[in-house]
Coordinates of C-alpha atoms (C1' of nucleotides) in Angstrom, one line a residue:
Chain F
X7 CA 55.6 -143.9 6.9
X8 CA 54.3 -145.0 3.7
X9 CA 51.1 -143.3 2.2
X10 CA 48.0 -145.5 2.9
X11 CA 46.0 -143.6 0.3
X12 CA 42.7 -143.5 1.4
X13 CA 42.8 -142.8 5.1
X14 CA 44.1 -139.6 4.4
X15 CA 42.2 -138.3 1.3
X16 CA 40.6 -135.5 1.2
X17 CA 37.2 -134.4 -0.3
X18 CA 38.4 -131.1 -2.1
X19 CA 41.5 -132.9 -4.1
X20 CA 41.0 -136.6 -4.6
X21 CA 44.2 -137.1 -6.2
X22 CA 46.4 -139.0 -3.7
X23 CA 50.2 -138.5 -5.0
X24 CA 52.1 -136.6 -6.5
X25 CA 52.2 -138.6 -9.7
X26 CA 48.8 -137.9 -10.3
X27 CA 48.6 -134.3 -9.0
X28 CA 47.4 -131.6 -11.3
X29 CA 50.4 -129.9 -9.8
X30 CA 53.6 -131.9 -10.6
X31 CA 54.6 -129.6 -12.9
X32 CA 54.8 -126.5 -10.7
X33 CA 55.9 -128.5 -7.7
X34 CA 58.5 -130.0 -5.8
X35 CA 58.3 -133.1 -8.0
X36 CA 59.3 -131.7 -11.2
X37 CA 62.3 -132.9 -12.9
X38 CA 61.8 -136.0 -12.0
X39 CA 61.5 -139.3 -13.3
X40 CA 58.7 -141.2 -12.6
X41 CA 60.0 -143.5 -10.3
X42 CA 61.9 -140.7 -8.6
X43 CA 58.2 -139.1 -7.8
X44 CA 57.2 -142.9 -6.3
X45 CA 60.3 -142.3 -3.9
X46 CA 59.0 -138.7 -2.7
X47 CA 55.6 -139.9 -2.5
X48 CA 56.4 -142.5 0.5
X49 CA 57.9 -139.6 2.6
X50 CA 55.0 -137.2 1.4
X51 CA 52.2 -136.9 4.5
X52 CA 49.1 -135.4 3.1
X53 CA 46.7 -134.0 5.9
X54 CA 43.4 -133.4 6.5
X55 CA 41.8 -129.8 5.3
X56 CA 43.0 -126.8 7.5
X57 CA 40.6 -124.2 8.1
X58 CA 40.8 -120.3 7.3
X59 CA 42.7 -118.4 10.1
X60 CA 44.7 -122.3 11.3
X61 CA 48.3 -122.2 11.3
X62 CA 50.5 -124.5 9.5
X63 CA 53.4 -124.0 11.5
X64 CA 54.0 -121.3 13.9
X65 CA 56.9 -119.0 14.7
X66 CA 59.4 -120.3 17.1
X67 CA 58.6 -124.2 16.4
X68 CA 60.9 -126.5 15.6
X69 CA 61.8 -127.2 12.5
X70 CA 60.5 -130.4 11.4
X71 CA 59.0 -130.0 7.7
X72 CA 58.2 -127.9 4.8
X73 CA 54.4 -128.0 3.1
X74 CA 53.4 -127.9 -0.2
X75 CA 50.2 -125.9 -0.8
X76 CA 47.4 -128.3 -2.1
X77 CA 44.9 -126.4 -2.3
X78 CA 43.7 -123.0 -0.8
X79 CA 46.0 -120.1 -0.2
X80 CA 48.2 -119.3 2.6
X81 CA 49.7 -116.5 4.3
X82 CA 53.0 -116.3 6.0
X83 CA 53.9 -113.7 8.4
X84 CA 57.2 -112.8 10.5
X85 CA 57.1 -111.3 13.9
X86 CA 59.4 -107.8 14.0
X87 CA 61.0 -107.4 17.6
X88 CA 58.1 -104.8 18.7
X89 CA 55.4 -107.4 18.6
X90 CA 54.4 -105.6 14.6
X91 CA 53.2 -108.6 12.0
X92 CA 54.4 -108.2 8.6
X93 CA 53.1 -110.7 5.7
X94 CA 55.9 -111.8 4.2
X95 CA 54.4 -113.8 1.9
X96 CA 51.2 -115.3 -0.3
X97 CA 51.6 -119.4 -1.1
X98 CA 48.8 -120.3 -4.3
X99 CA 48.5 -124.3 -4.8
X100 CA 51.9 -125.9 -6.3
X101 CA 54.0 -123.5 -4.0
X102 CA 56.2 -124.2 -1.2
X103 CA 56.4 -122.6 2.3
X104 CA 58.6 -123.3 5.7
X105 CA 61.8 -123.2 4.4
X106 CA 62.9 -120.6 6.7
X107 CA 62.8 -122.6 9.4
X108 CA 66.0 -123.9 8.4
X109 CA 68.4 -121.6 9.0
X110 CA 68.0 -121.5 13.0
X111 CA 66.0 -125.2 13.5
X112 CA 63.4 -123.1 14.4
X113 CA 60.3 -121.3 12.0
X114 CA 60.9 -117.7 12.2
X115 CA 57.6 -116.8 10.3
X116 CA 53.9 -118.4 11.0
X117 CA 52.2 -120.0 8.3
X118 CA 48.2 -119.4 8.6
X119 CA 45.3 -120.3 6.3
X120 CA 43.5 -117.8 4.4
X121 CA 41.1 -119.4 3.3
X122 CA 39.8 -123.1 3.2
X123 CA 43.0 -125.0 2.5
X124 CA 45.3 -128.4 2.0
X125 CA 49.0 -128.9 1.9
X126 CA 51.7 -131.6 2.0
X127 CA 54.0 -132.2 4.7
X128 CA 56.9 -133.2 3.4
X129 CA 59.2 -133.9 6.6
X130 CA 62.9 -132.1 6.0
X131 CA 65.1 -135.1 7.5
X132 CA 63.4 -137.8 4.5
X133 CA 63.7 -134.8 2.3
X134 CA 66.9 -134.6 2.8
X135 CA 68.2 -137.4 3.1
X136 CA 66.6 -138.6 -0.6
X137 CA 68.1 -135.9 -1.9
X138 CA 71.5 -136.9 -1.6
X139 CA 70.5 -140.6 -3.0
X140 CA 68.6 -138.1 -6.1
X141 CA 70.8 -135.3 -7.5
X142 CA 68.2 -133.9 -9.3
X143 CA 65.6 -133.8 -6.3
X144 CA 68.4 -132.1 -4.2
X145 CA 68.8 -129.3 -7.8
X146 CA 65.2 -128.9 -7.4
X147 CA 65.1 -128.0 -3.6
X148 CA 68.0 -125.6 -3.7
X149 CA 66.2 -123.9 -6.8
X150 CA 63.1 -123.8 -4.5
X151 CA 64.5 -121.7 -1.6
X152 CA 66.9 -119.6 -4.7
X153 CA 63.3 -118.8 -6.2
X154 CA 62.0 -117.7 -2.7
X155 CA 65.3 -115.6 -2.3
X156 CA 64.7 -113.7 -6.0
X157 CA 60.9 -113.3 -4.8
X158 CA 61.7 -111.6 -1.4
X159 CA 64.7 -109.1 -3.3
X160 CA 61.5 -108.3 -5.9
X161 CA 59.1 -107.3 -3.0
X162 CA 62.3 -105.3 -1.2
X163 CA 62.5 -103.2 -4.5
X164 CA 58.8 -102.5 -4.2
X165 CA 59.0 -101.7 -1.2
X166 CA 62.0 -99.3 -1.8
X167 CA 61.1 -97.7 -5.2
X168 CA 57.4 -98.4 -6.1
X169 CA 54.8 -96.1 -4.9
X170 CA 51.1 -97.0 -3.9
X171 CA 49.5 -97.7 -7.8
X172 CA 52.8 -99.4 -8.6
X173 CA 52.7 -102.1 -5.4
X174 CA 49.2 -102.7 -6.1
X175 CA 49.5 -102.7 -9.5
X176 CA 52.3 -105.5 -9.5
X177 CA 50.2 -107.5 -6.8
X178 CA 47.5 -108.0 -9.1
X179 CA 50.1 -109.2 -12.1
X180 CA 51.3 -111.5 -9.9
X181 CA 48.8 -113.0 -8.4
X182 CA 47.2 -113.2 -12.4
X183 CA 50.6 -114.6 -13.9
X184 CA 50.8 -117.5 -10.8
X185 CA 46.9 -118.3 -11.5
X186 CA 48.1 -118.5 -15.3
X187 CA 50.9 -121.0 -14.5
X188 CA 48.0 -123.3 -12.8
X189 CA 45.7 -123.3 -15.9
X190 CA 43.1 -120.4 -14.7
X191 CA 42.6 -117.2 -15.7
X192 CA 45.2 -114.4 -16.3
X193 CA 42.2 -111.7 -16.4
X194 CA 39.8 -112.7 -13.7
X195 CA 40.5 -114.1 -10.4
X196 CA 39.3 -113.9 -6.6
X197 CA 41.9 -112.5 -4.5
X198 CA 42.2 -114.9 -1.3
X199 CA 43.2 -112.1 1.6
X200 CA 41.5 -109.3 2.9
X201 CA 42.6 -105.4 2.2
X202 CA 44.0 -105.2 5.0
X203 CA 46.2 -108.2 4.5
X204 CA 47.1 -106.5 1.0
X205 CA 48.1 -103.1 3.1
X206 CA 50.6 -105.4 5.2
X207 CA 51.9 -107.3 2.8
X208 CA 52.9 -104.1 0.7
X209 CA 53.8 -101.7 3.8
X210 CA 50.3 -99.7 3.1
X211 CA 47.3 -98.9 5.4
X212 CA 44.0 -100.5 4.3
X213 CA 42.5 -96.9 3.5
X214 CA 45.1 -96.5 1.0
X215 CA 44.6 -99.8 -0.4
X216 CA 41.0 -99.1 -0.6
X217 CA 41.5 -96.1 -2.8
X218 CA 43.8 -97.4 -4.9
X219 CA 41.3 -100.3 -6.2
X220 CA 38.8 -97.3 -6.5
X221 CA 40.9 -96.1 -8.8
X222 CA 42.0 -98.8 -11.0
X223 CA 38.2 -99.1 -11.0
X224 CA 37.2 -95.6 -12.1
X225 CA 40.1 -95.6 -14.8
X226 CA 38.3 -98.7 -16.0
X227 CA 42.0 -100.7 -15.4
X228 CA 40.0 -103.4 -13.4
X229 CA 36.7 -104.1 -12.5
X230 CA 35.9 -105.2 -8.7
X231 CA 33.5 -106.5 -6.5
X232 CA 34.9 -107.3 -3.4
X233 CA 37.5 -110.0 -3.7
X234 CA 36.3 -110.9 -7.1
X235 CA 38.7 -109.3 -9.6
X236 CA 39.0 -108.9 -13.8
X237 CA 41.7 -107.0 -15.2
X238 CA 39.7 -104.9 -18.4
X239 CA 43.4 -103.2 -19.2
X240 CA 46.3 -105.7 -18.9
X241 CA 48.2 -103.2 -20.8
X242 CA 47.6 -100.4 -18.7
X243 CA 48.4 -102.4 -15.4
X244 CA 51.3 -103.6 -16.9
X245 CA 52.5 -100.0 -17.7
X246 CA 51.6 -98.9 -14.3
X247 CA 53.4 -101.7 -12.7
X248 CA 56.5 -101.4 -14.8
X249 CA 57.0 -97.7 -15.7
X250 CA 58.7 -95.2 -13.2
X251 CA 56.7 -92.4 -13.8
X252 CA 56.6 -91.0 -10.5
X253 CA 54.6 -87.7 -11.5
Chain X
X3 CA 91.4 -128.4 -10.0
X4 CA 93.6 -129.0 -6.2
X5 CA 94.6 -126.0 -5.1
X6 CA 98.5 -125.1 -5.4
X7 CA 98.6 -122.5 -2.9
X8 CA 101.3 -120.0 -3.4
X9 CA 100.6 -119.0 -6.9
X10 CA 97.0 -117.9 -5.6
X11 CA 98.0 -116.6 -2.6
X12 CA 96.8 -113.2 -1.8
X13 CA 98.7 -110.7 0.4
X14 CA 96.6 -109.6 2.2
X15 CA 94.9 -112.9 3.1
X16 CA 98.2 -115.1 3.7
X17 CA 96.0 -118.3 4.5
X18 CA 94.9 -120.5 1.8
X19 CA 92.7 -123.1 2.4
X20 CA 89.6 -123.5 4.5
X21 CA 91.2 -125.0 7.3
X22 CA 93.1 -122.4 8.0
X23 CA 90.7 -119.1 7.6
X24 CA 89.9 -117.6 10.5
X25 CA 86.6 -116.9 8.5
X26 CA 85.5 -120.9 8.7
X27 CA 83.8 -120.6 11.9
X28 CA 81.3 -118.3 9.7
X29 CA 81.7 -119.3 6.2
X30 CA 80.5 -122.5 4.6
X31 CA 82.9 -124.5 6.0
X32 CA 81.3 -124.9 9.3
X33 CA 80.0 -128.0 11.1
X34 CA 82.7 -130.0 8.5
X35 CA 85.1 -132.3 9.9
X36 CA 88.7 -131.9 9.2
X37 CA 88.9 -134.2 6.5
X38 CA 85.8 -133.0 5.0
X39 CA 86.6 -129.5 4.6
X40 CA 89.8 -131.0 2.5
X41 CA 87.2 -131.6 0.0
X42 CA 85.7 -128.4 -0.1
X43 CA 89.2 -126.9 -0.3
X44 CA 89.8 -128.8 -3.3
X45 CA 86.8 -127.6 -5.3
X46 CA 87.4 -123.5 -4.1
X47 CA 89.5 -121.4 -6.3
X48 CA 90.8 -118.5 -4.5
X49 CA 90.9 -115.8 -7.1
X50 CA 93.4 -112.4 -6.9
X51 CA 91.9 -109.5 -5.4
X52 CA 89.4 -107.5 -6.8
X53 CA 89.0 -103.7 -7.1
X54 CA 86.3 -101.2 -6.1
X55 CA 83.7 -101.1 -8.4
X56 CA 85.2 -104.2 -10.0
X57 CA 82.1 -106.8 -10.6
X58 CA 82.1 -111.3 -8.9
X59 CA 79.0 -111.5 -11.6
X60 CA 76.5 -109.6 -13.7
X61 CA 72.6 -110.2 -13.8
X62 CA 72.4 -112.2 -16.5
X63 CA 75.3 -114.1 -16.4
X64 CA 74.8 -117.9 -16.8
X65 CA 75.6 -119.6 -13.0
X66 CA 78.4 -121.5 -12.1
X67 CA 79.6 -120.3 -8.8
X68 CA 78.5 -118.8 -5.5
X69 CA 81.5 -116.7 -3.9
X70 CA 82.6 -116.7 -0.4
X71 CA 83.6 -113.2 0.7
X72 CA 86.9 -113.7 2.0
X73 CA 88.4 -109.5 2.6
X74 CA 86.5 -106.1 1.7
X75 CA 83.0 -106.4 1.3
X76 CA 80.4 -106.9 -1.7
X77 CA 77.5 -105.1 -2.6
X78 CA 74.6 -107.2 -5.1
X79 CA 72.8 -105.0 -7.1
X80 CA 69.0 -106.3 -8.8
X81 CA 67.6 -104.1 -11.4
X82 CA 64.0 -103.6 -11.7
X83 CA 62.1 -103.4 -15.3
X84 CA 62.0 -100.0 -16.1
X85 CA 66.1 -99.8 -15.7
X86 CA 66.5 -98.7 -11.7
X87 CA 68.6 -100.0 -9.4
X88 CA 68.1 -101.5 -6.2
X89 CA 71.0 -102.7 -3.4
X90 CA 69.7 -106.1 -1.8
X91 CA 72.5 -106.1 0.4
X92 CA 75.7 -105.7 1.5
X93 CA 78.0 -108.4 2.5
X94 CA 81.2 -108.9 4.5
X95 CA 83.6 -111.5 4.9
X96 CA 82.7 -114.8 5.6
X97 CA 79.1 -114.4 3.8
X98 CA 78.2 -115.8 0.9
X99 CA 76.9 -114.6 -2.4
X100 CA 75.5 -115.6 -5.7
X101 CA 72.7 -118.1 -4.5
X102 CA 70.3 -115.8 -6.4
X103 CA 71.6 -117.5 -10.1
X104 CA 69.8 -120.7 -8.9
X105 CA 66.5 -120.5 -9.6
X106 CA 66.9 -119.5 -13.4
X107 CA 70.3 -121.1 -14.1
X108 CA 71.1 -117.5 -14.6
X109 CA 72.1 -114.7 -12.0
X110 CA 69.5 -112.0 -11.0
X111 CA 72.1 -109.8 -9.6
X112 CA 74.9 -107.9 -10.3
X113 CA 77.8 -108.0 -7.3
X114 CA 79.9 -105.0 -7.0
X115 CA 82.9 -104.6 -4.9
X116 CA 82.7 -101.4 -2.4
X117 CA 86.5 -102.1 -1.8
X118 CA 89.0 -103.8 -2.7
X119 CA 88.1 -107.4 -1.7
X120 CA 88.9 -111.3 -2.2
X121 CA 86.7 -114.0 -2.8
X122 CA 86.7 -117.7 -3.2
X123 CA 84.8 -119.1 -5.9
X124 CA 82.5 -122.2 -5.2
X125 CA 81.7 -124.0 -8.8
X126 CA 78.4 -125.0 -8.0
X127 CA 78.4 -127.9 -10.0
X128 CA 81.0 -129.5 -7.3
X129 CA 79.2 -128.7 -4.6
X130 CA 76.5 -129.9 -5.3
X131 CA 77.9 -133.2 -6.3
X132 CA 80.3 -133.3 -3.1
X133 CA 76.7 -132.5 -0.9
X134 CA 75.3 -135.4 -2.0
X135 CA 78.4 -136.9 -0.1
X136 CA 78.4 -135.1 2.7
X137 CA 75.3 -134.5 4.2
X138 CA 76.6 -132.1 6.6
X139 CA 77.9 -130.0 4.0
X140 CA 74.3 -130.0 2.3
X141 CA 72.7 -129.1 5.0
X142 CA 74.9 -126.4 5.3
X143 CA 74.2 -125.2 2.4
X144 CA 70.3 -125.0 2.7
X145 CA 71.1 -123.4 6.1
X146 CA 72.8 -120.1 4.3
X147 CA 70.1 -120.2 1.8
X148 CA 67.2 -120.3 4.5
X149 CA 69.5 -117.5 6.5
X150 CA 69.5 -115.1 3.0
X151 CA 65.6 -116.1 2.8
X152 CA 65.0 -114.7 6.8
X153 CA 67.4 -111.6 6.0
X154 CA 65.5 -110.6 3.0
X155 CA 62.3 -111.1 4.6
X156 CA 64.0 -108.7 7.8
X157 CA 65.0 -106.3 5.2
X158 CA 60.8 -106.3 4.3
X159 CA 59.7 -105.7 7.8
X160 CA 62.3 -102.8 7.8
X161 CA 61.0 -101.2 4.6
X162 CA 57.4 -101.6 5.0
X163 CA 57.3 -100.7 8.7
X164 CA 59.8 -98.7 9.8
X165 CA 60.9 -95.1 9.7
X166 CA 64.3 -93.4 8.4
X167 CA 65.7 -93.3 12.3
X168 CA 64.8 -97.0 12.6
X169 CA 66.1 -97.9 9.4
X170 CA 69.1 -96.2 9.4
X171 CA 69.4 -97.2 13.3
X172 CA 69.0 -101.3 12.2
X173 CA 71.7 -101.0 9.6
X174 CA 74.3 -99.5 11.9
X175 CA 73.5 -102.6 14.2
X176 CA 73.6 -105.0 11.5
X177 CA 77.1 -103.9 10.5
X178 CA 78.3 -103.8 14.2
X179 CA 77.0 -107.5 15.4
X180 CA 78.3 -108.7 12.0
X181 CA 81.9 -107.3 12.5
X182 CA 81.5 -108.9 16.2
X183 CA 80.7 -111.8 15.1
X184 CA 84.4 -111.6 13.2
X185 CA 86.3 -110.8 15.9
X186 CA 86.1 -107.0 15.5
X187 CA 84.7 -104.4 18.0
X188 CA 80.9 -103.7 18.3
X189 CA 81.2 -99.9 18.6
X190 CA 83.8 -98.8 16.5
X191 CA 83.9 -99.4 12.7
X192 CA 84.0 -98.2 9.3
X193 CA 81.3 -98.4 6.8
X194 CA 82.2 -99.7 3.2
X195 CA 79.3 -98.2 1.2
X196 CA 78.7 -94.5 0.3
X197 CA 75.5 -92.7 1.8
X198 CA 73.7 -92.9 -1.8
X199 CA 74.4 -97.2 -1.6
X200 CA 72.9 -96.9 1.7
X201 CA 70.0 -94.9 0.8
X202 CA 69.4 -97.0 -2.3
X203 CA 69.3 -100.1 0.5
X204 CA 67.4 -98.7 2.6
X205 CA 64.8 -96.9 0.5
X206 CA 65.6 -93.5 1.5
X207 CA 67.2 -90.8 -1.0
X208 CA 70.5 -89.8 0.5
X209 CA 69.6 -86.5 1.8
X210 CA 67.0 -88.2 4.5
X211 CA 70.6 -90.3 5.5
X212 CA 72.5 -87.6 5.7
X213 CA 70.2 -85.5 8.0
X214 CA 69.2 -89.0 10.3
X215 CA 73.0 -89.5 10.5
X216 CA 73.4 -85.6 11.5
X217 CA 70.5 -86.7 14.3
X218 CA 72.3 -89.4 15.8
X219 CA 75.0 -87.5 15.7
X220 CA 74.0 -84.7 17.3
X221 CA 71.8 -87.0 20.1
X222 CA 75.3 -88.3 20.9
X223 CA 74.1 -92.1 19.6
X224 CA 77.3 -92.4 17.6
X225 CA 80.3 -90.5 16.9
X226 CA 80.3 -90.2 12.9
X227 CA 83.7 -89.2 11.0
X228 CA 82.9 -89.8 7.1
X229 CA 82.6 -93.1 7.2
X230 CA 84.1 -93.5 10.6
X231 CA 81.3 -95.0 13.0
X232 CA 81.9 -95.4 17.0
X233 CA 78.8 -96.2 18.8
X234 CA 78.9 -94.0 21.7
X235 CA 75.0 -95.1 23.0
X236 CA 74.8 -99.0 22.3
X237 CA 71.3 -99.2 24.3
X238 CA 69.7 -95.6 22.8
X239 CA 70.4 -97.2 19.3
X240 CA 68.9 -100.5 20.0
X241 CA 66.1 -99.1 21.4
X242 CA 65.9 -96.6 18.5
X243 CA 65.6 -99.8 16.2
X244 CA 63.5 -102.0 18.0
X245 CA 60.9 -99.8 19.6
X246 CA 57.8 -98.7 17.7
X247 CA 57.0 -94.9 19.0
X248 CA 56.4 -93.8 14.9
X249 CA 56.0 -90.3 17.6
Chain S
dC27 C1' 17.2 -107.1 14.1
dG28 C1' 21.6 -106.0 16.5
dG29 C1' 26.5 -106.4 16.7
dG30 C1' 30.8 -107.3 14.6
dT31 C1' 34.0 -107.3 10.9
dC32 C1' 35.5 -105.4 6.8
dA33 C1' 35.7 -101.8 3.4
dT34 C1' 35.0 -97.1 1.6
dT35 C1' 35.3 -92.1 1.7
dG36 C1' 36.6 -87.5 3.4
dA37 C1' 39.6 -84.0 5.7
dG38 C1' 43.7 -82.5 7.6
dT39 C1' 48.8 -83.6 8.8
dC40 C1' 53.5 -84.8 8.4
dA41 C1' 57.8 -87.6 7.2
dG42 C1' 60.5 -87.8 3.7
dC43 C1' 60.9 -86.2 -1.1
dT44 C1' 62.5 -82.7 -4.5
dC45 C1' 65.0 -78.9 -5.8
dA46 C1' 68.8 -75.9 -4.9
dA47 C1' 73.0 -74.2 -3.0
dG48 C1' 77.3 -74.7 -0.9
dG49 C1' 81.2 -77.3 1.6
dC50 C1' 84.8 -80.9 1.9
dT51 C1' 88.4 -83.9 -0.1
dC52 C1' 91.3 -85.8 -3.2
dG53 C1' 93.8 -86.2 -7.5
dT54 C1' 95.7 -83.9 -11.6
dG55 C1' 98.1 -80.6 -14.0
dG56 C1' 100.2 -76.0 -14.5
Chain C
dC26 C1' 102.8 -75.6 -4.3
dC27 C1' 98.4 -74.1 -5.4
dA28 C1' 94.3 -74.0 -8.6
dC29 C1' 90.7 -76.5 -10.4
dG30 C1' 87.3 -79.9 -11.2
dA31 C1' 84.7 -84.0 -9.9
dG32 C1' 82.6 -86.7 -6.5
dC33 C1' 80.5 -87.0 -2.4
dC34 C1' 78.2 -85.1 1.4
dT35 C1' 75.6 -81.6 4.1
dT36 C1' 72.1 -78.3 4.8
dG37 C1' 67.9 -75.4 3.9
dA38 C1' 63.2 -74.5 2.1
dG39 C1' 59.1 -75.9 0.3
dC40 C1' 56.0 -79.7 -1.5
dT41 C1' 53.3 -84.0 -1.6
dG42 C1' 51.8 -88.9 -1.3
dA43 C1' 50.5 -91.6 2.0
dC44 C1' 49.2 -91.5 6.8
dT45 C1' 46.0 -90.6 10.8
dC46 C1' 41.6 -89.8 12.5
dA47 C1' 36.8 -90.0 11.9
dA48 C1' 32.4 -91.2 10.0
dT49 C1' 29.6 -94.0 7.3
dG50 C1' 28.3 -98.1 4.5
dA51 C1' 27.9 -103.1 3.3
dC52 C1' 27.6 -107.6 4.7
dC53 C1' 27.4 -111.8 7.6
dC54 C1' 25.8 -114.5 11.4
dG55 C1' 23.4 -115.6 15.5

DNA sequence: CGGGTCATTGAGTCAGCTCAAGGCTCGTGG
DNA sequence: CCACGAGCCTTGAGCTGACTCAATGACCCG
């Protein structure tokens, strides 16, 4: 299933491999030697644009593949056993999503657009299977899912330990420090989910969310207009995010 | 580094090899083939036991090995910026910690004995060079990493949507489908952490444990002595956990 | 212009927190 | 053998941050 560039290219990121994405060097391909990349390319299926609100994958599916965000953003969500959604997760460009589906065969989160978006598929059995011909591509994965595993322990001690200012707070840094890594901004940004997306995510309702932001606002932390955000007071969010003043 | 069993040999763990455990239907060893799992044997070294309070690694500590709990059970400890503690979980015999040191080459968390416990360590360095070998045994491995990721992202839905009862409620079945799953009964157990490591866990400050623990109590959901747990109402405690009445 | 979605703002409530006191258990030393 | 101190746990009383409920505002799209 080699790549036949051009049938598959896609308006919004002409770029057609890995070799020559602007993300190779927050992506599955780093560490790798040129020719390594050629070798991940061929099993690499890049698809069309997905649309905001389509699903990647879905919960309960088979396991087949994990997907590199392209462009876009992308939210994943897991299903508790009451029929409650919780966001478990934001994907920027360069980041990889799916690998839960590994442990049981089967997705136990769905994957679902939040805005305009592309990723790679990258189909697990290929994956796999170069891996064990390149060491380093096989290091590489296994720091992949160890990276998801310190992210998911950082959002449990939010959850525990941080109250509302604090979660928002470390959502925006976040959010500023991965645009950083990509080349954008670290003060001004547009945040791709809706409040109440933000309210899941951090175990929140929306009108708390809501008044939080009014607050960073009137404190004249950020500025805000809708989903367009600058931080004015890095330092200050940064000492709201990080200190335990609970009073 | 073969393995010359006796001077290792723990006493309260007479087995000493993988093939022998009664743990390897759980622990990494499954799906191997006989032959195969001499291999891993010959890269594990089984180390003596290890006392309460007595630490497998420290955050910070460069990474060489994930651990294999073999007896007792382990708690791992991250600590946040501003100095506080937070438990990320608990684990028992059979489970496997330390994947957390991959993503930086360094770990992110401390593990802490609860009790006096055994584990084998896993040099990393071989297992990852004998997974390029055996497949199986790779795909193993990503299967206990993508099983941590799903836990983690449980433990999320817990914190962010659930109440003290059903918190408190989900841990007790945790605990009790995990000792199942080794053999020991579903009802009656003991539990290795204090009240303060569960309420660090589970977000709560240990007064809220002790009074939900009084509730069960008194309900008649479980029969509590110290740390002394029979489950009295198997189907009143899953249904505390898994139903959404916040009233 | 009307209807739908999303966000903001206000008022009152409550689950879990804080602070405080006291009980149980176990090890040590007189 | 008992007294004492240190940890750990339980219980009570009052407080508060975030929730619920409700109304209103802003924007988009047909």
């Amino acid at each position: 299933m080699a790549n036949q560039a051009n049938s598959h290219q896609c308006h919004s990121m002409p770029q057609i491999n890995c070799s020559s994405c602007r993300l190779n060097t927050l992506c599955l391909p780093i560490s790798l030697e040129m020719k390594d990349i050629g070798k991940l390319d061929e099993i690499i299926q890049r698809g069309r644009p997905i649309q905001k609100g389509d699903r990647v994958y879905h919960a309960g599916d088979k396991f087949r593949s994990v997907y590199a965000v392209r462009s876009g953003a992308i939210k994943t969500i897991s299903n508790t056993q009451d029929g409650q959604e919780q966001i478990t997760g934001f994907y920027l460009p360069g980041e990889i999503i799916g690998m839960d589906g590994l442990a049981n065969n089967s997705h136990s989160n769905t994957a679902i657009a939040l805005e305009t978006s592309a990723v790679c598929e990258i189909p697990f059995a290929r994956l796999e299977e170069l891996s064990t011909q390149l060491p380093s591509l096989q290091r590489r994965f296994f720091q992949l899912m160890s990276k998801e595993i310190t992210n998911d322990q950082q959002l449990i001690t939010l959850l525990s330990k941080n109250n509302a200012d604090q979660r928002i707070a470390s959502l925006l840094l976040s959010i500023s420090a991965r645009n950083h890594s990509r080349g954008l901004s670290l003060e001004d940004f547009y945040l791709p989910m809706s409040r109440s997306d933000i309210g899941n995510y951090l175990g929140l309702t929306i009108e708390t969310v809501s008044r939080v932001f009014g607050r960073l606002h009137k404190n004249e932390i950020i500025q805000l207009d809708k989903k367009h955000v600058k931080i004015i007071d890095m330092p200050a969010l940064r000492n709201l995010a990080f200190t335990s003043e609970k009073h």
